[in-house]
Amino acid sequence: MTKRQRAYLIHGTSTRDDDWFPWLEQAAKPDIIVSRLTLPEPFNPDPSHWQDACDAQIEAKPGMILVAHSLGCITALRYVERHQVKDVRLLLVGAFDQGLPDYPQLNSFVQPPIDYGQVKPKLAGSTVICAQNDPIAPYQDGVAVSQRIGAKLIVQPTGGHFLSSDGYQEFPLALKELQRLANL
């Protein structure tokens, strides 16, 4: 019998109730308890407010699991960068760590650059999922993030930005990778 594990889901410029997030919470039960974070002003995000919200809602402990989407991926990486944790598992979907030309208002999240020397040694395992037809975060950015953290990389030909509007009210691949990471 496996022990129940907790995963924290960090959304991007959406809400905890959007896209595939509620589905993942239900689908992962009973082995993994997914806590969907609530981040302030997700449509006008501020990195320091998001960091504070993560600090208040995530228990930093060895073996923790962070699932993140889009801007939440940077937020998850920053969380690991800032905390003294070990054996962290990351599942990053639609990841990027560079400025997005169409979204200059998000540049404050990527500056200064993430110190991967502070992140990578704290990881027990990670997966990055991206799509070649992502119209928001170029999939090459996800590839680069995966290389920087030594993650398993899954590049799909389609999937867009993995939003409900891209057909992602459910996301079995994310569940499969979450379960794999939980069993490391």
PDB file of N, CA and C in Angstrom, residues 52-158:
ATOM      1  N   ASP A  52       4.396  35.166  -2.326  1.00  0.00           N
ATOM      2  CA  ASP A  52       3.806  35.179  -0.986  1.00  0.00           C
ATOM      3  C   ASP A  52       2.675  34.165  -0.880  1.00  0.00           C
ATOM      4  N   ALA A  53       1.837  34.082  -1.913  1.00  0.00           N
ATOM      5  CA  ALA A  53       0.712  33.140  -1.906  1.00  0.00           C
ATOM      6  C   ALA A  53       1.224  31.695  -1.897  1.00  0.00           C
ATOM      7  N   CYS A  54       2.274  31.427  -2.657  1.00  0.00           N
ATOM      8  CA  CYS A  54       2.861  30.081  -2.662  1.00  0.00           C
ATOM      9  C   CYS A  54       3.436  29.750  -1.289  1.00  0.00           C
ATOM     10  N   ASP A  55       4.151  30.693  -0.696  1.00  0.00           N
ATOM     11  CA  ASP A  55       4.738  30.467   0.623  1.00  0.00           C
ATOM     12  C   ASP A  55       3.659  30.162   1.665  1.00  0.00           C
ATOM     13  N   ALA A  56       2.497  30.797   1.521  1.00  0.00           N
ATOM     14  CA  ALA A  56       1.414  30.602   2.486  1.00  0.00           C
ATOM     15  C   ALA A  56       0.674  29.279   2.275  1.00  0.00           C
ATOM     16  N   GLN A  57       0.700  28.745   1.048  1.00  0.00           N
ATOM     17  CA  GLN A  57      -0.126  27.576   0.730  1.00  0.00           C
ATOM     18  C   GLN A  57       0.652  26.274   0.535  1.00  0.00           C
ATOM     19  N   ILE A  58       1.970  26.362   0.355  1.00  0.00           N
ATOM     20  CA  ILE A  58       2.782  25.174   0.101  1.00  0.00           C
ATOM     21  C   ILE A  58       3.646  24.879   1.317  1.00  0.00           C
ATOM     22  N   GLU A  59       3.621  23.635   1.758  1.00  0.00           N
ATOM     23  CA  GLU A  59       4.490  23.203   2.842  1.00  0.00           C
ATOM     24  C   GLU A  59       5.795  22.713   2.224  1.00  0.00           C
ATOM     25  N   ALA A  60       6.862  23.463   2.454  1.00  0.00           N
ATOM     26  CA  ALA A  60       8.175  23.113   1.897  1.00  0.00           C
ATOM     27  C   ALA A  60       8.751  21.951   2.687  1.00  0.00           C
ATOM     28  N   LYS A  61       8.784  20.776   2.041  1.00  0.00           N
ATOM     29  CA  LYS A  61       9.351  19.623   2.724  1.00  0.00           C
ATOM     30  C   LYS A  61       9.939  18.660   1.700  1.00  0.00           C
ATOM     31  N   PRO A  62      10.830  17.785   2.138  1.00  0.00           N
ATOM     32  CA  PRO A  62      11.461  16.843   1.215  1.00  0.00           C
ATOM     33  C   PRO A  62      10.421  15.987   0.492  1.00  0.00           C
ATOM     34  N   GLY A  63      10.679  15.752  -0.798  1.00  0.00           N
ATOM     35  CA  GLY A  63       9.796  14.905  -1.583  1.00  0.00           C
ATOM     36  C   GLY A  63       8.548  15.586  -2.098  1.00  0.00           C
ATOM     37  N   MET A  64       8.443  16.884  -1.901  1.00  0.00           N
ATOM     38  CA  MET A  64       7.238  17.593  -2.331  1.00  0.00           C
ATOM     39  C   MET A  64       7.080  17.533  -3.853  1.00  0.00           C
ATOM     40  N   ILE A  65       5.837  17.627  -4.304  1.00  0.00           N
ATOM     41  CA  ILE A  65       5.521  17.586  -5.733  1.00  0.00           C
ATOM     42  C   ILE A  65       4.854  18.897  -6.112  1.00  0.00           C
ATOM     43  N   LEU A  66       5.391  19.532  -7.144  1.00  0.00           N
ATOM     44  CA  LEU A  66       4.786  20.743  -7.692  1.00  0.00           C
ATOM     45  C   LEU A  66       4.365  20.461  -9.131  1.00  0.00           C
ATOM     46  N   VAL A  67       3.100  20.708  -9.422  1.00  0.00           N
ATOM     47  CA  VAL A  67       2.560  20.628 -10.776  1.00  0.00           C
ATOM     48  C   VAL A  67       2.268  22.055 -11.183  1.00  0.00           C
ATOM     49  N   ALA A  68       2.741  22.453 -12.354  1.00  0.00           N
ATOM     50  CA  ALA A  68       2.563  23.851 -12.731  1.00  0.00           C
ATOM     51  C   ALA A  68       2.235  23.971 -14.218  1.00  0.00           C
ATOM     52  N   HIS A  69       1.515  25.037 -14.533  1.00  0.00           N
ATOM     53  CA  HIS A  69       1.137  25.317 -15.911  1.00  0.00           C
ATOM     54  C   HIS A  69       1.520  26.749 -16.263  1.00  0.00           C
ATOM     55  N   SER A  70       2.162  26.905 -17.415  1.00  0.00           N
ATOM     56  CA  SER A  70       2.436  28.209 -18.001  1.00  0.00           C
ATOM     57  C   SER A  70       3.232  29.099 -17.033  1.00  0.00           C
ATOM     58  N   LEU A  71       2.698  30.251 -16.685  1.00  0.00           N
ATOM     59  CA  LEU A  71       3.390  31.161 -15.770  1.00  0.00           C
ATOM     60  C   LEU A  71       3.609  30.512 -14.405  1.00  0.00           C
ATOM     61  N   GLY A  72       2.764  29.547 -14.073  1.00  0.00           N
ATOM     62  CA  GLY A  72       2.960  28.802 -12.837  1.00  0.00           C
ATOM     63  C   GLY A  72       4.268  28.025 -12.822  1.00  0.00           C
ATOM     64  N   CYS A  73       4.792  27.674 -14.018  1.00  0.00           N
ATOM     65  CA  CYS A  73       6.063  26.945 -14.079  1.00  0.00           C
ATOM     66  C   CYS A  73       7.204  27.810 -13.554  1.00  0.00           C
ATOM     67  N   ILE A  74       7.230  29.065 -13.971  1.00  0.00           N
ATOM     68  CA  ILE A  74       8.250  29.991 -13.464  1.00  0.00           C
ATOM     69  C   ILE A  74       8.074  30.156 -11.961  1.00  0.00           C
ATOM     70  N   THR A  75       6.832  30.268 -11.524  1.00  0.00           N
ATOM     71  CA  THR A  75       6.534  30.430 -10.106  1.00  0.00           C
ATOM     72  C   THR A  75       7.014  29.212  -9.320  1.00  0.00           C
ATOM     73  N   ALA A  76       6.816  28.013  -9.865  1.00  0.00           N
ATOM     74  CA  ALA A  76       7.285  26.790  -9.206  1.00  0.00           C
ATOM     75  C   ALA A  76       8.807  26.754  -9.142  1.00  0.00           C
ATOM     76  N   LEU A  77       9.460  27.105 -10.247  1.00  0.00           N
ATOM     77  CA  LEU A  77      10.925  27.121 -10.270  1.00  0.00           C
ATOM     78  C   LEU A  77      11.467  28.137  -9.267  1.00  0.00           C
ATOM     79  N   ARG A  78      10.826  29.296  -9.178  1.00  0.00           N
ATOM     80  CA  ARG A  78      11.243  30.317  -8.203  1.00  0.00           C
ATOM     81  C   ARG A  78      11.051  29.804  -6.771  1.00  0.00           C
ATOM     82  N   TYR A  79       9.969  29.060  -6.550  1.00  0.00           N
ATOM     83  CA  TYR A  79       9.723  28.510  -5.211  1.00  0.00           C
ATOM     84  C   TYR A  79      10.881  27.584  -4.811  1.00  0.00           C
ATOM     85  N   VAL A  80      11.233  26.687  -5.708  1.00  0.00           N
ATOM     86  CA  VAL A  80      12.333  25.760  -5.423  1.00  0.00           C
ATOM     87  C   VAL A  80      13.634  26.538  -5.243  1.00  0.00           C
ATOM     88  N   GLU A  81      13.849  27.549  -6.068  1.00  0.00           N
ATOM     89  CA  GLU A  81      15.060  28.367  -5.996  1.00  0.00           C
ATOM     90  C   GLU A  81      15.181  29.026  -4.617  1.00  0.00           C
ATOM     91  N   ARG A  82      14.066  29.484  -4.045  1.00  0.00           N
ATOM     92  CA  ARG A  82      14.069  30.258  -2.806  1.00  0.00           C
ATOM     93  C   ARG A  82      14.084  29.421  -1.532  1.00  0.00           C
ATOM     94  N   HIS A  83      13.694  28.156  -1.605  1.00  0.00           N
ATOM     95  CA  HIS A  83      13.537  27.356  -0.394  1.00  0.00           C
ATOM     96  C   HIS A  83      14.597  26.270  -0.269  1.00  0.00           C
ATOM     97  N   GLN A  84      14.919  25.949   0.965  1.00  0.00           N
ATOM     98  CA  GLN A  84      15.839  24.855   1.254  1.00  0.00           C
ATOM     99  C   GLN A  84      15.027  23.564   1.322  1.00  0.00           C
ATOM    100  N   VAL A  85      14.840  22.953   0.172  1.00  0.00           N
ATOM    101  CA  VAL A  85      14.089  21.707   0.060  1.00  0.00           C
ATOM    102  C   VAL A  85      14.943  20.715  -0.707  1.00  0.00           C
ATOM    103  N   LYS A  86      14.584  19.424  -0.607  1.00  0.00           N
ATOM    104  CA  LYS A  86      15.319  18.427  -1.375  1.00  0.00           C
ATOM    105  C   LYS A  86      14.334  17.387  -1.893  1.00  0.00           C
ATOM    106  N   ASP A  87      14.795  16.659  -2.904  1.00  0.00           N
ATOM    107  CA  ASP A  87      13.995  15.595  -3.515  1.00  0.00           C
ATOM    108  C   ASP A  87      12.655  16.098  -4.059  1.00  0.00           C
ATOM    109  N   VAL A  88      12.642  17.306  -4.580  1.00  0.00           N
ATOM    110  CA  VAL A  88      11.428  17.894  -5.152  1.00  0.00           C
ATOM    111  C   VAL A  88      11.149  17.228  -6.496  1.00  0.00           C
ATOM    112  N   ARG A  89       9.876  17.025  -6.785  1.00  0.00           N
ATOM    113  CA  ARG A  89       9.462  16.520  -8.089  1.00  0.00           C
ATOM    114  C   ARG A  89       8.651  17.615  -8.767  1.00  0.00           C
ATOM    115  N   LEU A  90       8.953  17.870 -10.026  1.00  0.00           N
ATOM    116  CA  LEU A  90       8.288  18.932 -10.790  1.00  0.00           C
ATOM    117  C   LEU A  90       7.617  18.353 -12.020  1.00  0.00           C
ATOM    118  N   LEU A  91       6.380  18.776 -12.265  1.00  0.00           N
ATOM    119  CA  LEU A  91       5.687  18.515 -13.517  1.00  0.00           C
ATOM    120  C   LEU A  91       5.324  19.873 -14.092  1.00  0.00           C
ATOM    121  N   LEU A  92       5.991  20.242 -15.179  1.00  0.00           N
ATOM    122  CA  LEU A  92       5.826  21.571 -15.776  1.00  0.00           C
ATOM    123  C   LEU A  92       5.161  21.426 -17.143  1.00  0.00           C
ATOM    124  N   VAL A  93       4.052  22.118 -17.342  1.00  0.00           N
ATOM    125  CA  VAL A  93       3.270  22.040 -18.579  1.00  0.00           C
ATOM    126  C   VAL A  93       3.238  23.419 -19.228  1.00  0.00           C
ATOM    127  N   GLY A  94       3.675  23.483 -20.494  1.00  0.00           N
ATOM    128  CA  GLY A  94       3.702  24.778 -21.191  1.00  0.00           C
ATOM    129  C   GLY A  94       4.712  25.713 -20.565  1.00  0.00           C
ATOM    130  N   ALA A  95       5.869  25.162 -20.208  1.00  0.00           N
ATOM    131  CA  ALA A  95       6.877  25.922 -19.461  1.00  0.00           C
ATOM    132  C   ALA A  95       7.633  26.911 -20.341  1.00  0.00           C
ATOM    133  N   PHE A  96       8.054  27.988 -19.713  1.00  0.00           N
ATOM    134  CA  PHE A  96       8.956  28.963 -20.330  1.00  0.00           C
ATOM    135  C   PHE A  96       9.676  29.685 -19.211  1.00  0.00           C
ATOM    136  N   ASP A  97      10.830  30.245 -19.511  1.00  0.00           N
ATOM    137  CA  ASP A  97      11.554  31.036 -18.513  1.00  0.00           C
ATOM    138  C   ASP A  97      12.161  32.289 -19.130  1.00  0.00           C
ATOM    139  N   GLN A  98      11.695  32.615 -20.327  1.00  0.00           N
ATOM    140  CA  GLN A  98      12.134  33.819 -21.042  1.00  0.00           C
ATOM    141  C   GLN A  98      10.919  34.712 -21.261  1.00  0.00           C
ATOM    142  N   GLY A  99      11.164  35.968 -21.566  1.00  0.00           N
ATOM    143  CA  GLY A  99      10.064  36.866 -21.877  1.00  0.00           C
ATOM    144  C   GLY A  99       9.302  36.389 -23.101  1.00  0.00           C
ATOM    145  N   LEU A 100       7.996  36.621 -23.092  1.00  0.00           N
ATOM    146  CA  LEU A 100       7.161  36.274 -24.234  1.00  0.00           C
ATOM    147  C   LEU A 100       6.825  37.564 -24.975  1.00  0.00           C
ATOM    148  N   PRO A 101       7.200  37.666 -26.253  1.00  0.00           N
ATOM    149  CA  PRO A 101       6.990  38.924 -26.982  1.00  0.00           C
ATOM    150  C   PRO A 101       5.559  39.446 -26.932  1.00  0.00           C
ATOM    151  N   ASP A 102       4.574  38.552 -26.933  1.00  0.00           N
ATOM    152  CA  ASP A 102       3.177  39.000 -26.922  1.00  0.00           C
ATOM    153  C   ASP A 102       2.675  39.337 -25.520  1.00  0.00           C
ATOM    154  N   TYR A 103       3.484  39.075 -24.491  1.00  0.00           N
ATOM    155  CA  TYR A 103       3.060  39.299 -23.104  1.00  0.00           C
ATOM    156  C   TYR A 103       4.151  40.004 -22.306  1.00  0.00           C
ATOM    157  N   PRO A 104       4.529  41.222 -22.715  1.00  0.00           N
ATOM    158  CA  PRO A 104       5.617  41.912 -22.010  1.00  0.00           C
ATOM    159  C   PRO A 104       5.285  42.207 -20.546  1.00  0.00           C
ATOM    160  N   GLN A 105       3.996  42.221 -20.198  1.00  0.00           N
ATOM    161  CA  GLN A 105       3.608  42.476 -18.804  1.00  0.00           C
ATOM    162  C   GLN A 105       4.064  41.362 -17.863  1.00  0.00           C
ATOM    163  N   LEU A 106       4.499  40.231 -18.414  1.00  0.00           N
ATOM    164  CA  LEU A 106       4.968  39.122 -17.579  1.00  0.00           C
ATOM    165  C   LEU A 106       6.479  39.112 -17.400  1.00  0.00           C
ATOM    166  N   ASN A 107       7.172  40.064 -18.002  1.00  0.00           N
ATOM    167  CA  ASN A 107       8.637  40.071 -17.947  1.00  0.00           C
ATOM    168  C   ASN A 107       9.187  40.112 -16.528  1.00  0.00           C
ATOM    169  N   SER A 108       8.444  40.711 -15.599  1.00  0.00           N
ATOM    170  CA  SER A 108       8.933  40.788 -14.216  1.00  0.00           C
ATOM    171  C   SER A 108       9.058  39.402 -13.586  1.00  0.00           C
ATOM    172  N   PHE A 109       8.391  38.394 -14.143  1.00  0.00           N
ATOM    173  CA  PHE A 109       8.509  37.036 -13.626  1.00  0.00           C
ATOM    174  C   PHE A 109       9.820  36.374 -14.043  1.00  0.00           C
ATOM    175  N   VAL A 110      10.381  36.803 -15.180  1.00  0.00           N
ATOM    176  CA  VAL A 110      11.581  36.139 -15.708  1.00  0.00           C
ATOM    177  C   VAL A 110      12.863  36.915 -15.435  1.00  0.00           C
ATOM    178  N   GLN A 111      12.753  38.058 -14.760  1.00  0.00           N
ATOM    179  CA  GLN A 111      13.928  38.853 -14.415  1.00  0.00           C
ATOM    180  C   GLN A 111      14.038  38.972 -12.906  1.00  0.00           C
ATOM    181  N   PRO A 112      15.179  38.751 -12.321  1.00  0.00           N
ATOM    182  CA  PRO A 112      16.393  38.249 -12.964  1.00  0.00           C
ATOM    183  C   PRO A 112      16.191  36.799 -13.392  1.00  0.00           C
ATOM    184  N   PRO A 113      17.064  36.278 -14.243  1.00  0.00           N
ATOM    185  CA  PRO A 113      16.926  34.891 -14.677  1.00  0.00           C
ATOM    186  C   PRO A 113      16.955  33.933 -13.485  1.00  0.00           C
ATOM    187  N   ILE A 114      16.261  32.819 -13.636  1.00  0.00           N
ATOM    188  CA  ILE A 114      16.253  31.784 -12.598  1.00  0.00           C
ATOM    189  C   ILE A 114      17.665  31.239 -12.432  1.00  0.00           C
ATOM    190  N   ASP A 115      18.079  31.067 -11.197  1.00  0.00           N
ATOM    191  CA  ASP A 115      19.389  30.485 -10.896  1.00  0.00           C
ATOM    192  C   ASP A 115      19.223  28.968 -10.837  1.00  0.00           C
ATOM    193  N   TYR A 116      19.429  28.326 -11.976  1.00  0.00           N
ATOM    194  CA  TYR A 116      19.236  26.877 -12.037  1.00  0.00           C
ATOM    195  C   TYR A 116      20.244  26.125 -11.185  1.00  0.00           C
ATOM    196  N   GLY A 117      21.355  26.758 -10.829  1.00  0.00           N
ATOM    197  CA  GLY A 117      22.301  26.154  -9.898  1.00  0.00           C
ATOM    198  C   GLY A 117      21.696  25.971  -8.518  1.00  0.00           C
ATOM    199  N   GLN A 118      20.663  26.771  -8.203  1.00  0.00           N
ATOM    200  CA  GLN A 118      19.931  26.639  -6.940  1.00  0.00           C
ATOM    201  C   GLN A 118      18.752  25.684  -7.063  1.00  0.00           C
ATOM    202  N   VAL A 119      18.314  25.403  -8.292  1.00  0.00           N
ATOM    203  CA  VAL A 119      17.124  24.585  -8.507  1.00  0.00           C
ATOM    204  C   VAL A 119      17.475  23.119  -8.751  1.00  0.00           C
ATOM    205  N   LYS A 120      18.320  22.871  -9.712  1.00  0.00           N
ATOM    206  CA  LYS A 120      18.567  21.502 -10.185  1.00  0.00           C
ATOM    207  C   LYS A 120      19.013  20.539  -9.081  1.00  0.00           C
ATOM    208  N   PRO A 121      19.917  20.938  -8.169  1.00  0.00           N
ATOM    209  CA  PRO A 121      20.349  19.987  -7.127  1.00  0.00           C
ATOM    210  C   PRO A 121      19.235  19.581  -6.159  1.00  0.00           C
ATOM    211  N   LYS A 122      18.160  20.330  -6.124  1.00  0.00           N
ATOM    212  CA  LYS A 122      17.061  20.060  -5.195  1.00  0.00           C
ATOM    213  C   LYS A 122      16.024  19.106  -5.779  1.00  0.00           C
ATOM    214  N   LEU A 123      16.187  18.727  -7.046  1.00  0.00           N
ATOM    215  CA  LEU A 123      15.168  17.930  -7.730  1.00  0.00           C
ATOM    216  C   LEU A 123      15.480  16.442  -7.672  1.00  0.00           C
ATOM    217  N   ALA A 124      14.442  15.643  -7.412  1.00  0.00           N
ATOM    218  CA  ALA A 124      14.548  14.184  -7.484  1.00  0.00           C
ATOM    219  C   ALA A 124      14.114  13.698  -8.855  1.00  0.00           C
ATOM    220  N   GLY A 125      13.265  14.474  -9.518  1.00  0.00           N
ATOM    221  CA  GLY A 125      12.773  14.123 -10.843  1.00  0.00           C
ATOM    222  C   GLY A 125      11.876  15.210 -11.365  1.00  0.00           C
ATOM    223  N   SER A 126      11.779  15.276 -12.684  1.00  0.00           N
ATOM    224  CA  SER A 126      10.931  16.306 -13.282  1.00  0.00           C
ATOM    225  C   SER A 126      10.535  15.901 -14.685  1.00  0.00           C
ATOM    226  N   THR A 127       9.417  16.444 -15.109  1.00  0.00           N
ATOM    227  CA  THR A 127       8.910  16.251 -16.466  1.00  0.00           C
ATOM    228  C   THR A 127       8.451  17.605 -16.988  1.00  0.00           C
ATOM    229  N   VAL A 128       8.778  17.871 -18.247  1.00  0.00           N
ATOM    230  CA  VAL A 128       8.277  19.053 -18.943  1.00  0.00           C
ATOM    231  C   VAL A 128       7.450  18.562 -20.129  1.00  0.00           C
ATOM    232  N   ILE A 129       6.219  19.042 -20.224  1.00  0.00           N
ATOM    233  CA  ILE A 129       5.335  18.720 -21.344  1.00  0.00           C
ATOM    234  C   ILE A 129       5.098  19.998 -22.135  1.00  0.00           C
ATOM    235  N   CYS A 130       5.327  19.934 -23.440  1.00  0.00           N
ATOM    236  CA  CYS A 130       5.060  21.092 -24.291  1.00  0.00           C
ATOM    237  C   CYS A 130       4.523  20.616 -25.640  1.00  0.00           C
ATOM    238  N   ALA A 131       3.971  21.549 -26.392  1.00  0.00           N
ATOM    239  CA  ALA A 131       3.404  21.239 -27.704  1.00  0.00           C
ATOM    240  C   ALA A 131       4.048  22.121 -28.762  1.00  0.00           C
ATOM    241  N   GLN A 132       4.317  21.511 -29.896  1.00  0.00           N
ATOM    242  CA  GLN A 132       4.961  22.254 -30.986  1.00  0.00           C
ATOM    243  C   GLN A 132       4.077  23.377 -31.518  1.00  0.00           C
ATOM    244  N   ASN A 133       2.766  23.266 -31.333  1.00  0.00           N
ATOM    245  CA  ASN A 133       1.873  24.310 -31.845  1.00  0.00           C
ATOM    246  C   ASN A 133       1.389  25.253 -30.743  1.00  0.00           C
ATOM    247  N   ASP A 134       2.154  25.378 -29.671  1.00  0.00           N
ATOM    248  CA  ASP A 134       1.781  26.286 -28.582  1.00  0.00           C
ATOM    249  C   ASP A 134       1.857  27.727 -29.091  1.00  0.00           C
ATOM    250  N   PRO A 135       0.718  28.458 -29.099  1.00  0.00           N
ATOM    251  CA  PRO A 135       0.722  29.827 -29.603  1.00  0.00           C
ATOM    252  C   PRO A 135       1.164  30.860 -28.568  1.00  0.00           C
ATOM    253  N   ILE A 136       1.351  30.444 -27.316  1.00  0.00           N
ATOM    254  CA  ILE A 136       1.672  31.375 -26.231  1.00  0.00           C
ATOM    255  C   ILE A 136       3.131  31.256 -25.814  1.00  0.00           C
ATOM    256  N   ALA A 137       3.542  30.046 -25.438  1.00  0.00           N
ATOM    257  CA  ALA A 137       4.919  29.798 -25.006  1.00  0.00           C
ATOM    258  C   ALA A 137       5.574  28.876 -26.038  1.00  0.00           C
ATOM    259  N   PRO A 138       6.492  29.384 -26.834  1.00  0.00           N
ATOM    260  CA  PRO A 138       7.120  28.547 -27.851  1.00  0.00           C
ATOM    261  C   PRO A 138       7.682  27.268 -27.229  1.00  0.00           C
ATOM    262  N   TYR A 139       7.416  26.139 -27.885  1.00  0.00           N
ATOM    263  CA  TYR A 139       7.826  24.866 -27.297  1.00  0.00           C
ATOM    264  C   TYR A 139       9.334  24.792 -27.084  1.00  0.00           C
ATOM    265  N   GLN A 140      10.107  25.548 -27.863  1.00  0.00           N
ATOM    266  CA  GLN A 140      11.561  25.553 -27.669  1.00  0.00           C
ATOM    267  C   GLN A 140      11.920  26.059 -26.277  1.00  0.00           C
ATOM    268  N   ASP A 141      11.079  26.947 -25.724  1.00  0.00           N
ATOM    269  CA  ASP A 141      11.309  27.422 -24.357  1.00  0.00           C
ATOM    270  C   ASP A 141      11.144  26.274 -23.359  1.00  0.00           C
ATOM    271  N   GLY A 142      10.139  25.421 -23.580  1.00  0.00           N
ATOM    272  CA  GLY A 142       9.947  24.257 -22.728  1.00  0.00           C
ATOM    273  C   GLY A 142      11.105  23.284 -22.842  1.00  0.00           C
ATOM    274  N   VAL A 143      11.604  23.106 -24.069  1.00  0.00           N
ATOM    275  CA  VAL A 143      12.761  22.240 -24.290  1.00  0.00           C
ATOM    276  C   VAL A 143      13.959  22.779 -23.506  1.00  0.00           C
ATOM    277  N   ALA A 144      14.165  24.094 -23.574  1.00  0.00           N
ATOM    278  CA  ALA A 144      15.292  24.709 -22.872  1.00  0.00           C
ATOM    279  C   ALA A 144      15.161  24.535 -21.353  1.00  0.00           C
ATOM    280  N   VAL A 145      13.961  24.730 -20.817  1.00  0.00           N
ATOM    281  CA  VAL A 145      13.753  24.538 -19.378  1.00  0.00           C
ATOM    282  C   VAL A 145      14.061  23.095 -19.004  1.00  0.00           C
ATOM    283  N   SER A 146      13.591  22.154 -19.814  1.00  0.00           N
ATOM    284  CA  SER A 146      13.836  20.741 -19.497  1.00  0.00           C
ATOM    285  C   SER A 146      15.328  20.431 -19.476  1.00  0.00           C
ATOM    286  N   GLN A 147      16.067  21.021 -20.393  1.00  0.00           N
ATOM    287  CA  GLN A 147      17.520  20.806 -20.425  1.00  0.00           C
ATOM    288  C   GLN A 147      18.190  21.413 -19.201  1.00  0.00           C
ATOM    289  N   ARG A 148      17.719  22.575 -18.770  1.00  0.00           N
ATOM    290  CA  ARG A 148      18.331  23.252 -17.627  1.00  0.00           C
ATOM    291  C   ARG A 148      18.138  22.495 -16.323  1.00  0.00           C
ATOM    292  N   ILE A 149      17.035  21.736 -16.213  1.00  0.00           N
ATOM    293  CA  ILE A 149      16.779  21.017 -14.961  1.00  0.00           C
ATOM    294  C   ILE A 149      16.971  19.506 -15.112  1.00  0.00           C
ATOM    295  N   GLY A 150      17.343  19.051 -16.302  1.00  0.00           N
ATOM    296  CA  GLY A 150      17.546  17.623 -16.517  1.00  0.00           C
ATOM    297  C   GLY A 150      16.251  16.833 -16.479  1.00  0.00           C
ATOM    298  N   ALA A 151      15.174  17.416 -17.007  1.00  0.00           N
ATOM    299  CA  ALA A 151      13.850  16.804 -16.940  1.00  0.00           C
ATOM    300  C   ALA A 151      13.604  15.822 -18.074  1.00  0.00           C
ATOM    301  N   LYS A 152      12.682  14.921 -17.832  1.00  0.00           N
ATOM    302  CA  LYS A 152      12.107  14.120 -18.911  1.00  0.00           C
ATOM    303  C   LYS A 152      11.318  15.102 -19.775  1.00  0.00           C
ATOM    304  N   LEU A 153      11.514  15.040 -21.070  1.00  0.00           N
ATOM    305  CA  LEU A 153      10.857  15.975 -21.984  1.00  0.00           C
ATOM    306  C   LEU A 153       9.841  15.236 -22.833  1.00  0.00           C
ATOM    307  N   ILE A 154       8.619  15.752 -22.851  1.00  0.00           N
ATOM    308  CA  ILE A 154       7.576  15.226 -23.727  1.00  0.00           C
ATOM    309  C   ILE A 154       7.118  16.367 -24.624  1.00  0.00           C
ATOM    310  N   VAL A 155       7.421  16.245 -25.917  1.00  0.00           N
ATOM    311  CA  VAL A 155       6.986  17.249 -26.897  1.00  0.00           C
ATOM    312  C   VAL A 155       5.902  16.620 -27.755  1.00  0.00           C
ATOM    313  N   GLN A 156       4.718  17.192 -27.686  1.00  0.00           N
ATOM    314  CA  GLN A 156       3.615  16.721 -28.514  1.00  0.00           C
ATOM    315  C   GLN A 156       3.531  17.584 -29.766  1.00  0.00           C
ATOM    316  N   PRO A 157       3.117  17.031 -30.899  1.00  0.00           N
ATOM    317  CA  PRO A 157       2.971  17.856 -32.102  1.00  0.00           C
ATOM    318  C   PRO A 157       1.839  18.870 -31.955  1.00  0.00           C
ATOM    319  N   THR A 158       0.789  18.496 -31.224  1.00  0.00           N
ATOM    320  CA  THR A 158      -0.347  19.394 -31.014  1.00  0.00           C
ATOM    321  C   THR A 158      -0.690  19.431 -29.535  1.00  0.00           C
TER     322      THR A 158
END
